[in-house]
Tab-separated table of C-alpha atoms and ligand atoms in Angstrom:
chain	number	residue	atom	x	y	z
A	1	MET	CA	-69.909	33.345	-6.231
A	2	LEU	CA	-68.124	30.503	-7.906
A	3	ASP	CA	-70.446	28.246	-9.873
A	4	LEU	CA	-69.570	24.820	-8.514
A	5	LYS	CA	-71.652	22.937	-11.084
A	6	ARG	CA	-69.688	24.614	-13.864
A	7	LEU	CA	-66.415	23.998	-12.056
A	8	SER	CA	-67.164	20.305	-11.738
A	9	ARG	CA	-68.080	20.010	-15.449
A	10	GLU	CA	-64.943	21.926	-16.406
A	11	ILE	CA	-62.730	19.667	-14.321
A	12	ASN	CA	-64.343	16.553	-15.766
A	13	SER	CA	-63.663	17.603	-19.329
A	14	LYS	CA	-60.101	18.711	-18.535
A	15	ILE	CA	-59.411	15.329	-16.968
A	16	GLN	CA	-60.337	13.577	-20.187
A	17	GLU	CA	-57.493	15.437	-21.870
A	18	ILE	CA	-54.795	14.108	-19.550
A	19	ASN	CA	-52.382	11.916	-21.447
A	20	ASP	CA	-49.009	12.388	-19.778
A	21	ARG	CA	-47.280	13.518	-16.614
A	22	GLU	CA	-47.099	17.156	-17.745
A	23	SER	CA	-50.819	17.608	-18.489
A	24	LEU	CA	-51.539	16.020	-15.126
A	25	GLU	CA	-49.223	18.493	-13.386
A	26	VAL	CA	-50.943	21.403	-15.139
A	27	ILE	CA	-54.340	20.393	-13.800
A	28	LYS	CA	-52.870	19.835	-10.350
A	29	THR	CA	-51.463	23.356	-10.178
A	30	ASN	CA	-54.450	25.017	-11.831
A	31	TYR	CA	-56.948	23.648	-9.351
A	32	LEU	CA	-55.063	22.528	-6.247
A	33	GLY	CA	-51.857	24.598	-6.346
A	34	LYS	CA	-51.191	27.537	-3.996
A	35	LYS	CA	-53.154	29.844	-6.270
A	36	GLY	CA	-55.362	27.117	-7.741
A	37	ILE	CA	-59.082	27.672	-8.259
A	38	ILE	CA	-60.168	25.219	-5.547
A	39	THR	CA	-57.573	26.497	-3.087
A	40	GLU	CA	-58.742	30.078	-3.688
A	41	ALA	CA	-62.378	29.072	-3.274
A	42	PHE	CA	-61.621	27.671	0.188
A	43	LYS	CA	-59.977	30.971	1.097
A	44	ILE	CA	-63.145	32.963	0.465
A	45	LEU	CA	-65.489	30.641	2.308
A	46	GLY	CA	-65.708	33.255	5.060
A	47	GLN	CA	-67.224	35.808	2.706
A	48	ILE	CA	-70.121	33.590	1.783
A	49	ASP	CA	-73.506	33.960	3.298
A	50	PRO	CA	-73.526	31.622	6.327
A	51	GLU	CA	-76.742	29.964	5.114
A	52	LYS	CA	-75.178	28.814	1.872
A	53	ARG	CA	-71.678	28.349	3.252
A	54	LYS	CA	-72.212	24.856	4.608
A	55	SER	CA	-73.568	23.263	1.463
A	56	PHE	CA	-71.072	25.187	-0.655
A	57	ALA	CA	-68.173	23.941	1.434
A	58	ALA	CA	-69.467	20.362	1.350
A	59	GLU	CA	-69.807	20.445	-2.416
A	60	LEU	CA	-66.392	22.042	-2.827
A	61	ASN	CA	-64.858	19.359	-0.636
A	62	LEU	CA	-66.489	16.683	-2.753
A	63	ILE	CA	-65.132	18.201	-5.964
A	64	LYS	CA	-61.698	18.383	-4.369
A	65	SER	CA	-61.661	14.765	-3.232
A	66	ASP	CA	-63.017	13.544	-6.591
A	67	LEU	CA	-60.279	15.463	-8.337
A	68	LEU	CA	-57.599	14.077	-5.991
A	69	ASN	CA	-58.912	10.594	-6.671
A	70	ASP	CA	-58.766	11.073	-10.417
A	71	ILE	CA	-55.267	12.526	-10.196
A	72	ASN	CA	-54.066	9.498	-8.215
A	73	ASN	CA	-55.586	7.076	-10.697
A	74	PHE	CA	-53.981	8.847	-13.612
A	75	GLN	CA	-50.695	8.975	-11.775
A	76	SER	CA	-50.570	5.187	-11.380
A	77	LYS	CA	-51.679	4.680	-14.979
A	78	ILE	CA	-48.879	6.953	-16.183
A	79	ASN	CA	-46.321	5.254	-13.941
A	80	PHE	CA	-47.333	1.876	-15.298
A	81	LYS	CA	-47.125	3.132	-18.891
A	82	GLU	CA	-43.662	4.570	-18.274
A	83	ILE	CA	-42.374	1.286	-16.849
A	84	GLU	CA	-43.825	-0.619	-19.782
A	85	THR	CA	-42.094	1.572	-22.367
A	86	LYS	CA	-38.836	1.382	-20.387
A	87	LEU	CA	-39.031	-2.402	-20.313
A	88	LYS	CA	-39.702	-2.504	-24.031
A	89	LEU	CA	-36.737	-0.250	-24.756
A	90	GLU	CA	-34.372	-2.138	-22.471
A	91	THR	CA	-35.293	-5.657	-23.501
A	92	VAL	CA	-32.326	-8.014	-23.655
A	93	ASP	CA	-32.522	-10.515	-26.442
A	94	ILE	CA	-30.830	-13.499	-24.896
A	95	THR	CA	-30.803	-15.304	-28.235
A	96	LEU	CA	-28.356	-12.775	-29.709
A	97	PRO	CA	-24.690	-13.811	-29.911
A	98	VAL	CA	-22.423	-12.353	-27.189
A	99	ASN	CA	-19.891	-9.823	-28.422
A	100	GLU	CA	-17.560	-9.693	-25.486
A	101	ILE	CA	-16.985	-12.551	-23.066
A	102	ARG	CA	-14.873	-12.311	-19.951
A	103	ARG	CA	-13.617	-15.778	-19.313
A	104	GLY	CA	-12.784	-16.907	-15.819
A	105	LYS	CA	-9.378	-18.436	-15.138
A	106	ILE	CA	-8.349	-21.420	-13.071
A	107	HIS	CA	-6.339	-20.376	-9.993
A	108	PRO	CA	-2.713	-21.642	-9.962
A	109	VAL	CA	-3.427	-23.547	-6.719
A	110	SER	CA	-6.311	-25.427	-8.360
A	111	GLN	CA	-4.167	-26.017	-11.421
A	112	VAL	CA	-1.323	-27.455	-9.336
A	113	ILE	CA	-3.734	-29.657	-7.344
A	114	ASP	CA	-5.017	-31.029	-10.666
A	115	GLU	CA	-1.455	-31.602	-11.857
A	116	LEU	CA	-0.507	-33.400	-8.631
A	117	THR	CA	-3.614	-35.604	-8.665
A	118	SER	CA	-2.941	-36.470	-12.257
A	119	ILE	CA	0.687	-37.442	-11.553
A	120	PHE	CA	0.009	-39.474	-8.417
A	121	SER	CA	-2.998	-41.244	-9.893
A	122	GLU	CA	-0.701	-42.564	-12.589
A	123	ILE	CA	1.223	-44.516	-9.946
A	124	GLY	CA	-1.769	-45.838	-8.066
A	125	PHE	CA	-2.669	-43.198	-5.485
A	126	SER	CA	-6.290	-42.335	-4.869
A	127	VAL	CA	-7.522	-39.075	-3.362
A	128	ALA	CA	-8.613	-38.844	0.290
A	129	GLU	CA	-10.048	-35.892	2.165
A	130	GLY	CA	-10.415	-34.585	5.684
A	131	PRO	CA	-12.047	-31.544	7.309
A	132	ASP	CA	-10.308	-28.210	7.952
A	133	ILE	CA	-11.471	-28.287	11.572
A	134	GLU	CA	-9.713	-31.118	13.364
A	135	ASN	CA	-9.455	-32.434	16.884
A	136	GLU	CA	-6.105	-32.414	18.629
A	137	PHE	CA	-5.955	-36.239	18.575
A	138	ASN	CA	-5.894	-36.482	14.759
A	139	ASN	CA	-3.716	-33.416	14.275
A	140	PHE	CA	-1.153	-34.175	17.008
A	141	THR	CA	-1.589	-37.020	19.509
A	142	ALA	CA	-2.190	-39.843	17.036
A	143	LEU	CA	0.713	-38.511	14.983
A	144	ASN	CA	3.059	-39.257	17.865
A	145	THR	CA	3.076	-35.623	18.969
A	146	PRO	CA	1.834	-35.785	22.577
A	147	GLU	CA	0.882	-32.785	24.668
A	148	HIS	CA	3.859	-30.562	25.605
A	149	HIS	CA	5.811	-31.868	22.614
A	150	PRO	CA	7.774	-28.900	21.239
A	151	ALA	CA	6.472	-29.608	17.717
A	152	ARG	CA	3.015	-28.489	18.859
A	153	ASP	CA	4.305	-24.989	19.585
A	154	MET	CA	6.262	-24.864	16.363
A	155	HIS	CA	3.039	-25.136	14.383
A	156	ASP	CA	1.549	-21.788	15.551
A	157	THR	CA	-1.798	-23.465	15.883
A	158	PHE	CA	-5.158	-21.699	15.632
A	159	TYR	CA	-7.104	-23.295	18.489
A	160	LEU	CA	-10.883	-23.038	18.449
A	161	ASP	CA	-11.525	-23.506	22.155
A	162	ASP	CA	-9.822	-22.841	25.486
A	163	ASP	CA	-9.298	-26.555	26.131
A	164	LYS	CA	-7.318	-26.820	22.890
A	165	LYS	CA	-9.420	-29.778	21.807
A	166	PHE	CA	-10.399	-28.362	18.426
A	167	LEU	CA	-8.214	-26.509	15.962
A	168	LEU	CA	-7.714	-25.586	12.328
A	169	ARG	CA	-5.507	-28.390	11.042
A	170	THR	CA	-1.873	-27.292	10.889
A	171	HIS	CA	-0.993	-29.876	8.235
A	172	THR	CA	-2.714	-32.499	6.081
A	173	SER	CA	-1.174	-35.325	8.133
A	174	PRO	CA	-4.397	-35.883	10.177
A	175	VAL	CA	-5.865	-37.286	6.953
A	176	GLN	CA	-3.336	-40.130	7.374
A	177	ILE	CA	-4.975	-40.931	10.712
A	178	ARG	CA	-8.527	-40.649	9.384
A	179	THR	CA	-7.713	-42.883	6.437
A	180	MET	CA	-5.967	-45.560	8.497
A	181	LEU	CA	-8.758	-45.599	11.087
A	182	LYS	CA	-11.286	-46.217	8.321
A	183	ASN	CA	-9.422	-48.563	5.973
A	184	LYS	CA	-7.233	-51.609	6.269
A	185	PRO	CA	-3.872	-51.759	4.457
A	186	PRO	CA	-2.821	-51.759	1.699
A	187	ILE	CA	-3.428	-48.005	1.615
A	188	LYS	CA	-2.161	-45.650	-1.037
A	189	ILE	CA	-3.621	-42.158	-0.881
A	190	ILE	CA	-2.869	-38.518	-1.446
A	191	ALA	CA	-4.787	-35.803	0.390
A	192	PRO	CA	-4.682	-32.237	-0.910
A	193	GLY	CA	-6.304	-29.479	1.123
A	194	ARG	CA	-6.214	-26.297	3.135
A	195	THR	CA	-4.029	-25.988	6.203
A	196	TYR	CA	-3.627	-23.173	8.737
A	197	ARG	CA	-0.858	-21.631	10.787
A	198	CYS	CA	-0.667	-18.234	12.466
A	199	ASP	CA	1.997	-16.755	10.192
A	200	SER	CA	2.103	-14.098	7.454
A	201	ASP	CA	4.868	-12.692	5.219
A	202	MET	CA	6.107	-12.964	1.591
A	203	THR	CA	6.256	-16.761	1.787
A	204	HIS	CA	3.694	-17.521	4.508
A	205	THR	CA	-0.065	-16.986	4.694
A	206	PRO	CA	-2.318	-18.030	7.611
A	207	MET	CA	-4.108	-20.370	5.202
A	208	PHE	CA	-2.075	-22.389	2.735
A	209	HIS	CA	-2.312	-25.714	0.936
A	210	GLN	CA	-0.589	-29.018	1.482
A	211	LEU	CA	-0.660	-32.392	-0.157
A	212	GLU	CA	-0.176	-35.444	1.987
A	213	GLY	CA	0.915	-38.818	0.667
A	214	LEU	CA	0.571	-42.140	2.480
A	215	HIS	CA	1.466	-45.615	1.290
A	216	ILE	CA	1.101	-48.552	3.707
A	217	GLY	CA	1.642	-52.183	2.823
A	218	GLU	CA	3.550	-55.251	3.931
A	219	GLU	CA	6.731	-54.463	2.110
A	220	VAL	CA	6.704	-50.765	1.398
A	221	ASN	CA	10.177	-49.373	2.079
A	222	MET	CA	12.288	-46.240	1.817
A	223	GLY	CA	13.333	-47.181	-1.723
A	224	HIS	CA	9.702	-46.957	-2.789
A	225	LEU	CA	9.454	-43.550	-1.157
A	226	LYS	CA	12.486	-42.304	-3.030
A	227	GLY	CA	11.288	-43.726	-6.333
A	228	CYS	CA	7.828	-42.250	-5.878
A	229	LEU	CA	9.127	-38.763	-5.075
A	230	GLU	CA	11.645	-38.809	-7.891
A	231	PHE	CA	8.907	-39.777	-10.342
A	232	PHE	CA	6.655	-37.035	-9.015
A	233	LEU	CA	9.230	-34.216	-8.984
A	234	LYS	CA	10.474	-34.946	-12.496
A	235	LYS	CA	6.930	-35.092	-13.834
A	236	PHE	CA	5.805	-32.016	-11.963
A	237	PHE	CA	8.675	-29.797	-13.066
A	238	GLU	CA	8.477	-31.414	-16.506
A	239	ASP	CA	12.210	-32.087	-16.425
A	240	ASP	CA	13.607	-35.648	-16.605
A	241	ASN	CA	17.053	-34.437	-15.547
A	242	LEU	CA	15.907	-32.649	-12.425
A	243	GLU	CA	18.380	-33.099	-9.584
A	244	MET	CA	17.155	-33.887	-6.096
A	245	ARG	CA	18.582	-34.962	-2.772
A	246	PHE	CA	17.343	-36.471	0.492
A	247	ARG	CA	18.546	-34.746	3.639
A	248	PRO	CA	18.099	-36.306	7.123
A	249	SER	CA	15.479	-34.492	9.176
A	250	HIS	CA	13.020	-35.041	11.981
A	251	PHE	CA	9.246	-35.349	12.254
A	252	PRO	CA	7.549	-36.971	15.257
A	253	PHE	CA	5.393	-39.158	13.004
A	254	THR	CA	8.121	-40.591	10.751
A	255	GLU	CA	11.294	-42.517	11.472
A	256	PRO	CA	13.636	-42.184	9.691
A	257	SER	CA	12.646	-38.755	8.382
A	258	ALA	CA	14.006	-36.734	5.512
A	259	GLU	CA	13.562	-33.480	3.709
A	260	VAL	CA	13.823	-33.373	-0.050
A	261	ASP	CA	15.617	-30.582	-1.882
A	262	ILE	CA	15.722	-29.856	-5.583
A	263	SER	CA	18.566	-27.999	-7.253
A	264	TYR	CA	18.145	-24.568	-8.775
A	265	LYS	CA	20.033	-21.542	-9.992
A	266	LEU	CA	19.268	-17.849	-10.152
A	267	GLU	CA	18.934	-16.280	-13.581
A	268	ASN	CA	18.242	-12.530	-13.610
A	269	ASN	CA	17.125	-12.834	-10.014
A	270	LYS	CA	14.611	-15.520	-10.967
A	271	ILE	CA	14.640	-19.083	-9.665
A	272	VAL	CA	15.239	-21.673	-12.379
A	273	VAL	CA	14.532	-25.151	-11.061
A	274	GLY	CA	16.257	-28.316	-12.257
A	275	LYS	CA	19.999	-27.785	-12.231
A	276	GLY	CA	22.365	-25.498	-10.404
A	277	ASP	CA	24.518	-25.205	-7.343
A	278	LYS	CA	21.760	-24.188	-4.946
A	279	TRP	CA	19.254	-26.408	-3.130
A	280	LEU	CA	15.674	-25.663	-2.289
A	281	GLU	CA	13.609	-27.629	0.207
A	282	VAL	CA	10.318	-28.795	-1.295
A	283	LEU	CA	8.899	-31.465	0.994
A	284	GLY	CA	9.107	-33.529	4.161
A	285	CYS	CA	8.830	-37.299	4.301
A	286	GLY	CA	9.789	-40.504	6.048
A	287	MET	CA	8.752	-43.987	7.075
A	288	VAL	CA	5.582	-43.921	9.176
A	289	HIS	CA	6.535	-44.204	12.868
A	290	PRO	CA	5.458	-47.530	14.475
A	291	ASN	CA	3.710	-45.530	17.226
A	292	VAL	CA	1.470	-43.915	14.618
A	293	LEU	CA	0.521	-47.327	13.228
A	294	ARG	CA	-0.213	-48.575	16.752
A	295	ASN	CA	-2.399	-45.500	17.402
A	296	VAL	CA	-4.635	-46.479	14.480
A	297	LYS	CA	-4.633	-50.195	15.342
A	298	ILE	CA	-2.382	-51.301	12.528
A	299	ASN	CA	0.205	-53.906	13.486
A	300	PRO	CA	3.657	-52.392	12.858
A	301	LYS	CA	5.200	-55.887	12.808
A	302	LYS	CA	3.134	-56.714	9.756
A	303	PHE	CA	2.714	-53.372	7.991
A	304	GLN	CA	4.923	-50.429	7.274
A	305	GLY	CA	4.991	-47.579	4.819
A	306	TYR	CA	5.981	-44.067	3.964
A	307	ALA	CA	4.375	-40.660	4.176
A	308	PHE	CA	5.211	-37.293	2.704
A	309	GLY	CA	3.853	-33.784	2.887
A	310	LEU	CA	4.436	-30.875	0.538
A	311	GLY	CA	3.375	-27.267	0.209
A	312	ILE	CA	1.171	-26.856	-2.848
A	313	ASP	CA	1.403	-23.056	-2.957
A	314	ARG	CA	5.195	-23.178	-2.799
A	315	LEU	CA	5.308	-25.608	-5.696
A	316	ALA	CA	2.982	-23.328	-7.669
A	317	MET	CA	5.234	-20.338	-6.948
A	318	LEU	CA	8.315	-22.246	-8.074
A	319	LYS	CA	6.829	-23.707	-11.214
A	320	TYR	CA	5.036	-20.583	-12.387
A	321	GLY	CA	7.454	-17.902	-11.160
A	322	ILE	CA	5.156	-16.183	-8.678
A	323	THR	CA	7.101	-14.305	-5.997
A	324	ASP	CA	4.580	-13.227	-3.366
A	325	LEU	CA	2.452	-15.938	-1.768
A	326	ARG	CA	0.020	-13.385	-0.353
A	327	SER	CA	-0.994	-12.388	-3.890
A	328	PHE	CA	-2.561	-15.859	-4.260
A	329	PHE	CA	-5.361	-14.927	-1.903
A	330	ASN	CA	-6.031	-11.240	-2.651
A	331	GLY	CA	-8.785	-11.992	-5.152
A	332	ASP	CA	-7.367	-9.501	-7.687
A	333	LEU	CA	-8.910	-10.250	-11.102
A	334	ARG	CA	-5.897	-8.837	-12.958
A	335	TRP	CA	-3.681	-11.296	-11.090
A	336	SER	CA	-5.882	-14.288	-11.989
A	337	GLU	CA	-6.023	-13.027	-15.555
A	338	HIS	CA	-2.210	-13.070	-15.648
A	339	TYR	CA	-1.353	-16.206	-13.671
A	340	GLY	CA	-4.550	-18.190	-14.180
A	341	PHE	CA	-5.098	-21.120	-16.527
A	342	ASP	CA	-7.646	-21.754	-19.212
A	343	ALA	CA	-10.633	-23.667	-17.867
A	344	ASN	CA	-10.634	-25.967	-20.890
A	345	ASP	CA	-6.998	-26.849	-20.481
A	346	VAL	CA	-7.228	-29.568	-17.844
A	347	PRO	CA	-3.853	-31.081	-16.909
A	348	THR	CA	-3.589	-34.745	-17.855
A	349	ASN	CA	-0.762	-37.255	-17.994
A	350	TYR	CA	-1.235	-37.986	-21.658
A	351	ARG	CA	-1.821	-34.458	-22.953
A	352	GLY	CA	0.708	-32.820	-20.682
A	353	LEU	CA	0.477	-30.880	-17.478
A	354	SER	CA	1.116	-27.219	-18.163
A	355	LYS	CA	2.247	-27.027	-21.764
B	401	LIG	N1	3.224	-32.716	8.104
B	401	LIG	C1	4.568	-32.266	7.864
B	401	LIG	C2	4.599	-30.746	7.864
B	401	LIG	O1	3.579	-30.128	7.744
B	401	LIG	C3	5.104	-32.793	6.564
B	401	LIG	C4	5.270	-34.283	6.547
B	401	LIG	C5	4.224	-35.112	6.161
B	401	LIG	C6	6.465	-34.854	6.914
B	401	LIG	C7	4.381	-36.494	6.154
B	401	LIG	C8	6.634	-36.227	6.901
B	401	LIG	C9	5.594	-37.025	6.526
B	401	LIG	O2	5.623	-30.142	7.980
């Protein structure tokens, strides 16, 4: 019969020798494996004299559970040791100099917004903001675009509720309303931001960017509007000889209204802005409609002014030769790498915008 006292002593001394995962596995198989000594001993319990069987089995069980206990303890010790060595080997010394840096780039839309803010701040505009989610009053009604006005349908509006009370703003013009409701004239602001229309192709995305301009005072007239836009376009395209023209147009919130075109030509199928026999529409503008002033409790007999709205993404495409608007919003790193701007190269009036 198996001498359990000897077995227990033997196991105890073997356990002292464990120092890694392999020696642990050896003991596991030798004693508890399919053909292990303890496993075999259980198999022959039936052959033992029934008188001794009980105490033998109890003692064998005890040896087994002690051994299992020891094995578990060693297992966690070994695991811990392994993690420690791994951590030591994989330590990152954050004080070491970096060999390879991947620098982020400024998106052309952000760059152009910075350029525009820089230009307009030079002639006295400050920056105003409004939320992307608007109510229909600010986006339409107050802007002299009442319900059932055809201009509402033309905007392909994303409504947020069945009553059409809330929507994603279709233009930045509601910021005009917000600003005039909050401040008394004189007012001279620009408002860059996201705008939304249900439309998507090479030159349209459901989300795009506009910049709104608003100048209200006692004697602000169409000449000021023209001077302001001429200053801006020449600065923006960095071309003092840039040709532009005003073309009569219609917006519900301005009267008279105009669209502004700049001249361009095609060179190797690429648009070159500045001179040429072709015209490209870049913005909408006009004198703020008296109804709009009345809607925000400004007396149109005393105050008047101009407003304009332009597409930021379109200007970015034109200035930086980008052909597909959708590529602006794909989040492709290679694209940003190519068209993006250095983060340290902030556009300023005195240091230059893009050069
Ligand atoms: N909000 C107009 C548009 O999105 C542009 C505009 C703004 C026209 C201000 C005139 C005055 O088309």
